[in-house]
Short mmCIF file of C-alpha atoms in Angstrom, two decimals:
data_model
loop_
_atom_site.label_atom_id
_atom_site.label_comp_id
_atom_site.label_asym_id
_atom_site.label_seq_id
_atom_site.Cartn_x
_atom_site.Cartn_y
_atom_site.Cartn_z
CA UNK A 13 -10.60 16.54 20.59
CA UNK A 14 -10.90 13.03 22.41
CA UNK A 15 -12.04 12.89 26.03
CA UNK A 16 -10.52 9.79 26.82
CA UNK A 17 -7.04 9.04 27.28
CA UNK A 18 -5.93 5.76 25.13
CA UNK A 19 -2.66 3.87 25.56
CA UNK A 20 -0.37 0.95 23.33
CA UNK A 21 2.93 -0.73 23.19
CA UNK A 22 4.27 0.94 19.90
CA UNK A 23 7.20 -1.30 19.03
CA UNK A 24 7.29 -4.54 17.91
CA UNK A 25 6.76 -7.43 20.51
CA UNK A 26 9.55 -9.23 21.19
CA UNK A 27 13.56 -9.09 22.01
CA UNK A 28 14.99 -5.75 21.29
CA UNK A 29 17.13 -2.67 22.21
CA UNK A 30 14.23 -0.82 23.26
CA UNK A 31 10.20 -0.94 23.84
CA UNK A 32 7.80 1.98 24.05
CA UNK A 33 4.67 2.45 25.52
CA UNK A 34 2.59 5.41 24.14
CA UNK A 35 -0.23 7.46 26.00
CA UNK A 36 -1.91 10.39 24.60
CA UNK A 37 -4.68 12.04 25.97
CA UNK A 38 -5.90 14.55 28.39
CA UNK A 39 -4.78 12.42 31.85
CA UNK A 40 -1.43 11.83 29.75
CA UNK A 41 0.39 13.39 31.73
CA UNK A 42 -1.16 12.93 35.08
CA UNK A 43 -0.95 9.75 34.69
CA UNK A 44 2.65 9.58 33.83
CA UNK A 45 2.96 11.51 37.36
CA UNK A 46 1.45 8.55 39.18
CA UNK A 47 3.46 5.76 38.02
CA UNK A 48 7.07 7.20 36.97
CA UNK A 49 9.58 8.44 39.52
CA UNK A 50 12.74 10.42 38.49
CA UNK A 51 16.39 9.13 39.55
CA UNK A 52 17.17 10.66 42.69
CA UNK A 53 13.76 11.50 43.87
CA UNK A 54 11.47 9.91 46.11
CA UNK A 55 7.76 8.73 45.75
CA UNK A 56 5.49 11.60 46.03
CA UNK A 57 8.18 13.82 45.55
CA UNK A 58 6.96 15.17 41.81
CA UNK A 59 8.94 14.76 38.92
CA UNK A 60 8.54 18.19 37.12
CA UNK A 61 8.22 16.86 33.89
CA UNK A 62 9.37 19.71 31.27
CA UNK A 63 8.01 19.03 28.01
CA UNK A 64 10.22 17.68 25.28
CA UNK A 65 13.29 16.36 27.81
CA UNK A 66 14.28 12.89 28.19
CA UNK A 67 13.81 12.19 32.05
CA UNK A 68 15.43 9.47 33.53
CA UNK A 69 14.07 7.54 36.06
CA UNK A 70 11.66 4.03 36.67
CA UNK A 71 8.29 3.24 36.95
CA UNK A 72 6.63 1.43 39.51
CA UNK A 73 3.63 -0.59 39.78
CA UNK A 74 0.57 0.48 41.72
CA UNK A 75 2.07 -1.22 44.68
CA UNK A 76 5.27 0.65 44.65
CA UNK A 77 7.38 -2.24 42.85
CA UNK A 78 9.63 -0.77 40.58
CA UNK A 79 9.62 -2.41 37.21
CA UNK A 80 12.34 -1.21 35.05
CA UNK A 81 14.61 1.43 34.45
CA UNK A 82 13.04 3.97 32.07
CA UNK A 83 13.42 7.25 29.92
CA UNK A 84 9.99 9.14 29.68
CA UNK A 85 9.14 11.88 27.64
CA UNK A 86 6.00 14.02 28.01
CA UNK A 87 5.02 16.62 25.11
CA UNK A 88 2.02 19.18 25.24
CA UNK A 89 -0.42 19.36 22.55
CA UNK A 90 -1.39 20.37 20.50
CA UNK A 91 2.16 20.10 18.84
CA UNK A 92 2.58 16.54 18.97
CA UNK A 93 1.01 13.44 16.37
CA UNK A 94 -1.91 13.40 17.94
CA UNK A 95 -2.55 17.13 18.74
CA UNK A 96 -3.05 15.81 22.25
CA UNK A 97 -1.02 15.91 25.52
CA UNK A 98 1.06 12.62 25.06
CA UNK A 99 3.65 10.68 26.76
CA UNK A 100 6.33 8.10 25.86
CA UNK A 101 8.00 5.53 28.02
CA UNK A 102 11.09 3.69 26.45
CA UNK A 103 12.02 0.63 28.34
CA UNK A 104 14.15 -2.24 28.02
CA UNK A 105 13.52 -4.63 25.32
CA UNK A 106 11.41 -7.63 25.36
CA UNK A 107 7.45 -8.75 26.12
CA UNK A 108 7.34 -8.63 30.22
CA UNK A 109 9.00 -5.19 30.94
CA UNK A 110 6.51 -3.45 28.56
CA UNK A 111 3.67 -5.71 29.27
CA UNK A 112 3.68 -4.51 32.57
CA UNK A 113 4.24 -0.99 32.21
CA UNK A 114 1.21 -0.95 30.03
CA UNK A 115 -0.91 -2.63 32.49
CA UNK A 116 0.12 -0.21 35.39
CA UNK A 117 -0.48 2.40 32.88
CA UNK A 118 -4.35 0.82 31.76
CA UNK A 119 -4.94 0.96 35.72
CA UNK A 120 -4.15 4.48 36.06
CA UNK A 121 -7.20 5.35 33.94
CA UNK A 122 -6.64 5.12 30.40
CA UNK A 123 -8.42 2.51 28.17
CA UNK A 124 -6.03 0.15 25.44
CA UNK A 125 -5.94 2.10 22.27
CA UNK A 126 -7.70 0.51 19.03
CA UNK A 127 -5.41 -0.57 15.96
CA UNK A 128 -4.27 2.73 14.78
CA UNK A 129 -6.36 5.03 16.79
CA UNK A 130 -3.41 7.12 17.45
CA UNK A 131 -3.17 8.03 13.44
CA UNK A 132 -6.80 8.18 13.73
CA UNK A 133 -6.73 10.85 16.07
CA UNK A 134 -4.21 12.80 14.12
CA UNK A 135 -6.54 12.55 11.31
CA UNK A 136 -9.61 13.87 13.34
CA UNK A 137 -7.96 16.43 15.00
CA UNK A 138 -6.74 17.94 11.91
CA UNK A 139 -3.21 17.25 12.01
CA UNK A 140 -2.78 15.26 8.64
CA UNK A 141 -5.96 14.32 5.85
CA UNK A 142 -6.99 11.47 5.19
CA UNK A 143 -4.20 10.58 2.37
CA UNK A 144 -0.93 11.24 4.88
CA UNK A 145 -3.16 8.88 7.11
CA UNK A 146 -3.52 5.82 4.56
CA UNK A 147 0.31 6.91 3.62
CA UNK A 148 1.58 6.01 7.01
CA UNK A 149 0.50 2.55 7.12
CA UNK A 150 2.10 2.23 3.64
CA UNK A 151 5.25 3.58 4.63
CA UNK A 152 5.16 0.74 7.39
CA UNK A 153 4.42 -2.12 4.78
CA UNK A 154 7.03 -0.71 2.44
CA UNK A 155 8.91 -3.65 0.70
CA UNK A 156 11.11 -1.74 -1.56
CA UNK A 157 12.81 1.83 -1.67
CA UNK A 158 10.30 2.87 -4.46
CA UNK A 159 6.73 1.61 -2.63
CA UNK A 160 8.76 3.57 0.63
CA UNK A 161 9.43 7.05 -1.56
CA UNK A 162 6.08 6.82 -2.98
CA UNK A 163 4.40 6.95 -0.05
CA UNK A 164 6.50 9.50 1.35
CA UNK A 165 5.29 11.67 -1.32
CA UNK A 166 2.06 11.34 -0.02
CA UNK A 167 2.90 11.68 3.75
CA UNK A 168 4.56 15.10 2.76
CA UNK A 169 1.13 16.03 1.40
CA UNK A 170 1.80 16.17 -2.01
CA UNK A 171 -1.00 14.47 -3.25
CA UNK A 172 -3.23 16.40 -0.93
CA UNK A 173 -2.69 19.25 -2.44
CA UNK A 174 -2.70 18.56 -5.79
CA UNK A 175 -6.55 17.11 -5.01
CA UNK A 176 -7.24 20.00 -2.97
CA UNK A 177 -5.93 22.79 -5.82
CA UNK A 178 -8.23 20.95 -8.41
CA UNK A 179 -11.16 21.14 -5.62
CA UNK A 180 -10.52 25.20 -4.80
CA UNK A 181 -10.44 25.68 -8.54
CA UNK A 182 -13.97 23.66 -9.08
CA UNK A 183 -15.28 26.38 -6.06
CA UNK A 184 -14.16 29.22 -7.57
CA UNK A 185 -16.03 28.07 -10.74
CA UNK A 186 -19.27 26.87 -9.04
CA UNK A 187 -19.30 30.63 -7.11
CA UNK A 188 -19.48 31.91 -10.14
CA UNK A 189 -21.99 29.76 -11.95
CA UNK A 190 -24.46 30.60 -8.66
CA UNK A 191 -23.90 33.99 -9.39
CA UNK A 192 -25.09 33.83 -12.58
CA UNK A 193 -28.09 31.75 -11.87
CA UNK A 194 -28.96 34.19 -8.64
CA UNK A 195 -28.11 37.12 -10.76
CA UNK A 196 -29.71 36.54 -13.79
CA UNK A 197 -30.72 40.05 -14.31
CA UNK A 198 -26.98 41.24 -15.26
CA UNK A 199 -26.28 41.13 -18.66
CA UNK A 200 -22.55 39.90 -18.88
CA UNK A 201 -22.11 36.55 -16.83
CA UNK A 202 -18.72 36.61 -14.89
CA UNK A 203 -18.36 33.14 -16.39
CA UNK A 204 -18.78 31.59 -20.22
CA UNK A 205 -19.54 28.02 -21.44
CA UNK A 206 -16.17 28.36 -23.41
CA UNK A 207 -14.38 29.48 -19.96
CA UNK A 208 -16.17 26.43 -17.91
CA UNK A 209 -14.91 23.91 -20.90
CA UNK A 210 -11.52 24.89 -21.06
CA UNK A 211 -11.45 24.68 -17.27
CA UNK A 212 -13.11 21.10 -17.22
CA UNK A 213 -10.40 20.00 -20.00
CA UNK A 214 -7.67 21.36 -17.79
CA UNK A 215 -9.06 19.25 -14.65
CA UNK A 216 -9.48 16.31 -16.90
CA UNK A 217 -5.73 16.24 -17.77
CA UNK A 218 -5.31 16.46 -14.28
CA UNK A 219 -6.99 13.50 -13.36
CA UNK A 220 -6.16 11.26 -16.12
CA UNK A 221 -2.30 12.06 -14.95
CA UNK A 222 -2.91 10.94 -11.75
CA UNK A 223 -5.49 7.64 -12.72
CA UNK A 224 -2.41 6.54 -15.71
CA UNK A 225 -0.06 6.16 -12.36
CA UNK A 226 -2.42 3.93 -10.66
CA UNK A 227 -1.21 0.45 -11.76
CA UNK A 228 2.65 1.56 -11.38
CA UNK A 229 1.39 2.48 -8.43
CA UNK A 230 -0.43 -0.75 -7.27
CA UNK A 231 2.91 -2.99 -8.29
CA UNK A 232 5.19 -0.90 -6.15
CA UNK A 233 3.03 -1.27 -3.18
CA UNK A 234 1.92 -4.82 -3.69
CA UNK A 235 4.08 -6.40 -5.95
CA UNK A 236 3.56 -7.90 -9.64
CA UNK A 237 1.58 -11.17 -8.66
CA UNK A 238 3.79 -13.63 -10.47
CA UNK A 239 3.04 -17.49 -10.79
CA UNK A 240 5.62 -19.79 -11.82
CA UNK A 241 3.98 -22.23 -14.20
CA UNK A 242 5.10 -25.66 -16.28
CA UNK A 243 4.55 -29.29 -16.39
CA UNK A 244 5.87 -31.11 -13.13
CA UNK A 245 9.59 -31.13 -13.31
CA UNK A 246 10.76 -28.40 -15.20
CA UNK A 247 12.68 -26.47 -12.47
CA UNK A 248 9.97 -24.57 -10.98
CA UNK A 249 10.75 -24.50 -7.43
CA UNK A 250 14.55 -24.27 -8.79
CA UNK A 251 13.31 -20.90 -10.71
CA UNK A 252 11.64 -19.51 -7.29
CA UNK A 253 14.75 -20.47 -5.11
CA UNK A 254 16.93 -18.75 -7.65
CA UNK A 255 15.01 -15.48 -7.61
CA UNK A 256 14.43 -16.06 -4.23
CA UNK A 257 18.08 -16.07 -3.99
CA UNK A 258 17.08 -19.02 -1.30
CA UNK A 259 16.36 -22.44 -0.71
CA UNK A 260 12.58 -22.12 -0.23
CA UNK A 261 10.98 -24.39 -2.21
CA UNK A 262 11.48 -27.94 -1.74
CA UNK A 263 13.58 -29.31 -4.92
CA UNK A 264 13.80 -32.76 -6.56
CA UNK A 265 13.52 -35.14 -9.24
CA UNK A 266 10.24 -36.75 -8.72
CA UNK A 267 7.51 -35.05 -10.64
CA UNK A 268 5.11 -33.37 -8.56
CA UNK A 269 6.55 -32.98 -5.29
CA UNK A 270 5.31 -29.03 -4.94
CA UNK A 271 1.70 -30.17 -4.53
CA UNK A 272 0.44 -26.50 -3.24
CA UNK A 273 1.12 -23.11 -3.98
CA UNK A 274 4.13 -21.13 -2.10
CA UNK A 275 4.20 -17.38 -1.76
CA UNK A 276 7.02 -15.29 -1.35
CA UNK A 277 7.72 -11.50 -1.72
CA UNK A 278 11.10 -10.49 -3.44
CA UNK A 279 12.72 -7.43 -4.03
CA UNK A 280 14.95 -7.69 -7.44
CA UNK A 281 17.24 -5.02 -8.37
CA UNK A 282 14.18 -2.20 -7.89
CA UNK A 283 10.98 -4.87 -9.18
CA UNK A 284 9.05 -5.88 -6.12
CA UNK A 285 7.53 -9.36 -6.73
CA UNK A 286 4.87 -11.73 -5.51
CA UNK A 287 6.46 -15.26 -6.78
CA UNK A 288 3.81 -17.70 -6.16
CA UNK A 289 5.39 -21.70 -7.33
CA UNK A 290 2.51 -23.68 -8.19
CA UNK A 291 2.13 -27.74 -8.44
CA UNK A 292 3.02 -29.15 -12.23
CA UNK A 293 0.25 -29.11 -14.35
CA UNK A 294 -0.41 -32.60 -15.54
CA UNK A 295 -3.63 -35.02 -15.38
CA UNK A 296 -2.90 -37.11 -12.39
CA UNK A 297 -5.22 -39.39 -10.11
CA UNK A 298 -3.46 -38.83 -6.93
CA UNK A 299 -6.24 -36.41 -5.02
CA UNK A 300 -3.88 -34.55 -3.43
CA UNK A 301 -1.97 -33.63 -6.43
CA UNK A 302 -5.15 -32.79 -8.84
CA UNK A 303 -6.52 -30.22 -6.05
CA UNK A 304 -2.10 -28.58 -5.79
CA UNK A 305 -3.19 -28.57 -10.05
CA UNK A 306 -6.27 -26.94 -9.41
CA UNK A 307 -5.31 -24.54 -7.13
CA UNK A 308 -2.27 -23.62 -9.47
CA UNK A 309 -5.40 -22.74 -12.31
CA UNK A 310 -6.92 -20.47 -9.82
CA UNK A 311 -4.03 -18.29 -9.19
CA UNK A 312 -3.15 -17.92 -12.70
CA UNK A 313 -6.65 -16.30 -13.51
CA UNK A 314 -5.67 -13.62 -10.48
CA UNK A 315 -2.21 -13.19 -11.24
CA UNK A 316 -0.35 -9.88 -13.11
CA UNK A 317 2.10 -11.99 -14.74
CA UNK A 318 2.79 -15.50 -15.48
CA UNK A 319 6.46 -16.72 -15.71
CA UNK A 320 5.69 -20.16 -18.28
CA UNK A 321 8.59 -22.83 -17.79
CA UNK A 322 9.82 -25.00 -20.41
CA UNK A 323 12.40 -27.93 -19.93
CA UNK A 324 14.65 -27.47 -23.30
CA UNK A 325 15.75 -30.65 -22.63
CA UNK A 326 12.60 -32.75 -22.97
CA UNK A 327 10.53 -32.37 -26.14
CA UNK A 328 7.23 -30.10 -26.33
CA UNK A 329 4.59 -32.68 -24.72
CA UNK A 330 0.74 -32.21 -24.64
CA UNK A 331 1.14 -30.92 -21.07
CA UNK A 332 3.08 -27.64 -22.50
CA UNK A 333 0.34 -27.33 -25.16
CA UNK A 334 -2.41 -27.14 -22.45
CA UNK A 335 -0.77 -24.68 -20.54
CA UNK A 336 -0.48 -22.69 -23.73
CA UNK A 337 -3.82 -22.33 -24.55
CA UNK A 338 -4.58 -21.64 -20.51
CA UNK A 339 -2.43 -18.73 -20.66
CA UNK A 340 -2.90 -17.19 -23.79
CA UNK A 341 -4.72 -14.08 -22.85
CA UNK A 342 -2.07 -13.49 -19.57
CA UNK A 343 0.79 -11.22 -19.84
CA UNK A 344 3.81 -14.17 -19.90
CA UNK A 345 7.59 -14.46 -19.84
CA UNK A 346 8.48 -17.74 -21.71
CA UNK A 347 11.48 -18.96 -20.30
CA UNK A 348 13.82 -22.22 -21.27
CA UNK A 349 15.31 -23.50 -18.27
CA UNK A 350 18.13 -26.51 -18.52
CA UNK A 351 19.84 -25.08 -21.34
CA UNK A 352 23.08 -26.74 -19.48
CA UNK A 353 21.82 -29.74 -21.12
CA UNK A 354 21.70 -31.13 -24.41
CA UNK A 355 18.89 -29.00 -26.27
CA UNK A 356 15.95 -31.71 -27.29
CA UNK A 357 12.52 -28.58 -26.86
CA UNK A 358 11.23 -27.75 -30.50
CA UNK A 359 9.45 -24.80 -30.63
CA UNK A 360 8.95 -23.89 -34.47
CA UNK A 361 4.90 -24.45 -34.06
CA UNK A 362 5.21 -21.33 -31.83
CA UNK A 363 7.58 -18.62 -33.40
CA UNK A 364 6.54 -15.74 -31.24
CA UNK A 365 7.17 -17.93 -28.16
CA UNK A 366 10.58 -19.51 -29.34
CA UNK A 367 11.71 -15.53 -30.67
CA UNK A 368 10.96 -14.09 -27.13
CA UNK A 369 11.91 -16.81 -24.81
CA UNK A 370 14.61 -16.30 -22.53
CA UNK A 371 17.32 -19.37 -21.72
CA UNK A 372 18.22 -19.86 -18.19
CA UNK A 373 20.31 -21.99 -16.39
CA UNK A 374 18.85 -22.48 -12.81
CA UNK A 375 21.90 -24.46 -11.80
CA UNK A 376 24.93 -22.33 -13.07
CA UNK A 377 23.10 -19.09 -11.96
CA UNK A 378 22.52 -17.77 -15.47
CA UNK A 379 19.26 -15.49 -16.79
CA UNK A 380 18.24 -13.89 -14.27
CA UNK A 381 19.28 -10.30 -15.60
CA UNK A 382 17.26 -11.03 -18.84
CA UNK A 383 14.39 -11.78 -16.49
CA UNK A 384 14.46 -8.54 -14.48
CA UNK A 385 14.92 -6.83 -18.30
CA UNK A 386 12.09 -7.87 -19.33
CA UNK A 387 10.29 -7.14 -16.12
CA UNK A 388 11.36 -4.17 -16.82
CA UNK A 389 9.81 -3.56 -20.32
CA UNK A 390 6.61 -4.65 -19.68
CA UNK A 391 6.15 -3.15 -16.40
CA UNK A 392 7.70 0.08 -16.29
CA UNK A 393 7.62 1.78 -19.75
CA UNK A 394 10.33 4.59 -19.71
CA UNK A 395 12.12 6.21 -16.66
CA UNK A 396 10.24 6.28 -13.82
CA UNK A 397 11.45 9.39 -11.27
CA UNK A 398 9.43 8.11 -7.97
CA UNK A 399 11.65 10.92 -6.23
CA UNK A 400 9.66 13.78 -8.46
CA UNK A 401 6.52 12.15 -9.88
CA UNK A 402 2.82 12.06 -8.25
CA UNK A 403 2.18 8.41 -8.27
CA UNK A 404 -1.07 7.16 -6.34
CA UNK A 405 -0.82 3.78 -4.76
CA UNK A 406 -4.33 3.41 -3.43
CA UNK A 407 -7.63 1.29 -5.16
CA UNK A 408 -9.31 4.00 -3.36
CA UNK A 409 -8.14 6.88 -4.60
CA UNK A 410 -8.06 5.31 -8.22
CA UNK A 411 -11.84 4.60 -7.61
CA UNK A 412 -12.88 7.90 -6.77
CA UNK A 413 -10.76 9.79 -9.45
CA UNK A 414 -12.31 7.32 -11.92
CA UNK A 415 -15.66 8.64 -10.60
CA UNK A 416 -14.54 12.15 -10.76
CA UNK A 417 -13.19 12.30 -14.24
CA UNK A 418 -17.15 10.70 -15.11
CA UNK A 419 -18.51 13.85 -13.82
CA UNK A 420 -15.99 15.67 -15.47
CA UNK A 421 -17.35 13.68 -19.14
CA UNK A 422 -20.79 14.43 -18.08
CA UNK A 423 -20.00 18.21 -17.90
CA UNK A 424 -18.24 18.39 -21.15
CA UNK A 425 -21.02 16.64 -22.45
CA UNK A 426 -23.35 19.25 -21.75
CA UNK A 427 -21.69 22.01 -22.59
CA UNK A 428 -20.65 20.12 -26.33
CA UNK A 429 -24.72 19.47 -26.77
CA UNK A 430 -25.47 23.00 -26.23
CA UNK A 431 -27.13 23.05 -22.39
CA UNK A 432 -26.89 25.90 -20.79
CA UNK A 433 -24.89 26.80 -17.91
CA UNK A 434 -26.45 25.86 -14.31
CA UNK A 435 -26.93 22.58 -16.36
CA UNK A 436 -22.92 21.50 -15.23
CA UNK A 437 -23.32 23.02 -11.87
CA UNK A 438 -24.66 19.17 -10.32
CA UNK A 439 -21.83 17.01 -12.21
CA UNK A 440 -19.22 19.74 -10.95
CA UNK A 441 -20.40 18.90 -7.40
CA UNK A 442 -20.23 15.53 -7.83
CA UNK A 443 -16.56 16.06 -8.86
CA UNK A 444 -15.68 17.68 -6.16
CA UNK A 445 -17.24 15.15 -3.35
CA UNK A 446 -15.71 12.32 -4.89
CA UNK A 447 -12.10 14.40 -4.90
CA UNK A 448 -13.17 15.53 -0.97
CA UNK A 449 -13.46 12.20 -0.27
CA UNK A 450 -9.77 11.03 -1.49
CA UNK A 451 -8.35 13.64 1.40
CA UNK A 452 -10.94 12.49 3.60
CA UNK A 453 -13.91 15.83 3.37
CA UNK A 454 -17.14 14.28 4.38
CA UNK A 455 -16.26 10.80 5.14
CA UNK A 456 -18.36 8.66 6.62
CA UNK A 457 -17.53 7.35 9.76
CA UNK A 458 -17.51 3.27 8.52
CA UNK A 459 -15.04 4.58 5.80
CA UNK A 460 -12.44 6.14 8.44
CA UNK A 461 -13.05 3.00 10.89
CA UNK A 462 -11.95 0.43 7.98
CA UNK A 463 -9.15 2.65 6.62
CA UNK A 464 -7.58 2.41 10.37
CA UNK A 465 -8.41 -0.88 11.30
CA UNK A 466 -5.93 -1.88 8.56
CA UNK A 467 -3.37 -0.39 11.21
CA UNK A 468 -1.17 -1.97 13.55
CA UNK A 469 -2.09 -1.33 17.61
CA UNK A 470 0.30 1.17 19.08
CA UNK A 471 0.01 3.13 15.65
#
């Protein structure tokens, strides 16, 4: 446990219904006492604060000033988030009634907590592991209902125990291999090579599961990182407005008027997406423009998919070509835009391209379902039940599981070349760190500090 007693406004700043101020700690409560009077009583009084009731009352300054109306709640660890004694204040809306609240509250005793200490706290005092902790900053950056029921998933503690089933199960097998090395003298070992291999190749299916959900996972949490490329003019900015389902990007009909890049996040019909509208590509001496084209370059090399824009009713030009032969090794939807228009794009020198591409009409509203199809298709290959299925989310995890499943090779190695077997005993340890550290066993200190600081304060 914590010695000191931390406090945070836990709402968002700003107008609203409500704000609440959160202490947890030892002087919680105590402290709570000092500043918080109930209706009907007098200072000094007491307040008799019965865990888990609403009490109605106000607080008051350390001069006595009352400064708004409140309802406080007080709950006694260790059955609370933080496993500590912790108290809530809700008070009216907006920056200056909680503001001051807090401040009374910091002069009571208590220190301002650290971005998502409180979490952090839970996660040290053994109320979650380290995967429910990373999933509740997810579930507060959730963009779409699947990103939101993913981590969910992992807030439940599904995930956790999944890791820590596969880590009890590489125990059991490492008590026995010790036994056998200790032991030596029996005759039968309580363990085989052939029972260690099929119980490596059992964990190894395991892992690989969870590592193949890793990039589904990634795009529901941070969206397919989309750039809208084409020569200047071709109803980029048009496109991202229309998905956008907004007027966001400035439109008109002088070639290169988007001269930097414009990021937006968009939820379509299920497919979160990062829709980055770039400047034309085109040679150009105006400075300004050449560093929107450069810039536009740059994202394309870090992006997950590139949307490539045609004008079907201007001719293939050099410019198209270019970007072509830029984007040949990126995962691309070609799409015709203008097809209102009288059809002058010829695109018989490119078969695959003129088979595939999709015609929209930015300006009567047409092509955007074919879009999110074929989304679809190259995203998401089959039915994906986020309700049922283990999906990790995290770089993290994927990196350690990656490094898990090498230990795993290195075993089955052995065993397949004939070593004996206190030879897997070290790569089955390493296994099972790198899986420890996923539900946070062992972590170091800088790890759990950079994991929270990704946190909002008050959380």
């Amino acid at each position: 446990m914590n010695s000191d007693t931390i406090a945070a406004i836990a709402t968002f700043p700003g107008n609203a219904g409500i704000n609440i101020i959160r202490i947890s700690g030892d002087d919680a409560l105590s402290i709570a006492e000092k500043i918080f009077v109930k209706k009907g009583r007098k200072t000094g009084e007491g307040n008799n604060l019965k865990p888990r009731y609403l009490h109605y009352g106000h607080v008051q300054d350390n001069q006595g000033k009352i400064i708004d109306e409140v309802l406080l709640s007080y709950m006694k660890g260790p059955n609370t988030y933080t496993r500590e004694d912790v108290v809530e204040i809700n008070c009216h809306g907006g920056v200056i009634s909680a503001k001051k609240i807090l401040e009374t509250v910091l002069l009571m005793g208590c220190r301002p907590a650290e971005r998502g200490e409180f979490t952090k706290r839970a996660f040290l005092n053994g109320r979650i592991d380290l995967t429910q902790a990373e999933a509740v900053i997810d579930i507060i950056n959730s963009k779409t209902d699947s990103s939101h029921a993913i981590s969910m998933n992992h807030l439940e503690g599904r995930l956790s125990k999944e890791i820590n089933n596969i880590i009890e199960k590489i125990m059991d097998i490492l008590a026995n291999i010790e036994v056998n090395i200790d032991f030596p003298e029996y005759d039968e070992d309580e363990i085989t090579i052939s029972d260690a291999k099929e119980f490596c190749e059992e964990i190894l299916n395991k892992i690989d599961k969870l590592i193949s959900t890793a990039d589904t996972g990634k795009i529901f949490k941070e969206g397919i990182k989309t750039v809208i490329l084409g020569k200047p003019n071709v109803g980029k900015s048009s496109l991202m407005n229309f998905l956008l389902n907004e007027n966001r990007a400035i439109v008109t009909e002088i070639p290169g008027t988007t001269r930097d890049t414009i990021e937006e996040y968009v939820n379509i019909k299920g497919i979160p997406l990062r829709i980055i509208d770039t400047a034309g590509i085109r040679d150009t001496e105006d400075t300004v423009e050449k560093i929107g084209v450069e810039k536009a370059l740059s994202k394309v090399d870090e992006a997950d998919l590139v949307m490539m824009l045609f004008d079907s009713s201007r001719e293939l030009e050099a410019e198209d070509e270019k970007i072509l032969q830029y984007i040949q090794n990126k995962k691309t939807i070609y799409i015709k835009n203008k097809t209102d228009l009288e059809n002058k794009l010829n695109l018989s020198g490119y078969e695959d391209i003129e088979k595939e591409a999709i015609n929209i009409s930015v300006v009567n509203n047409q092509g955007l379902d074919e879009i999110i199809e074929k989304l679809s298709s190259m995203f998401f290959e089959g039915a994906i039940n986020i309700e049922n299925e283990l999906i990790i989310n995290s770089a993290r995890h994927k990196n350690l599981l990656i490094n898990a499943k090498n230990s795993i090779d290195e075993v089955l190695k052995s065993i397949n070349n004939g070593m004996t077997i206190d030879f897997v005993e070290i790569d089955l340890k390493e296994t099972m760190e790198n899986l420890g550290l996923i539900v946070g066993k062992s972590v170091s200190d800088d790890l759990v500090d950079k994991i929270f600081n990704e946190f909002c304060i008050g959380k």
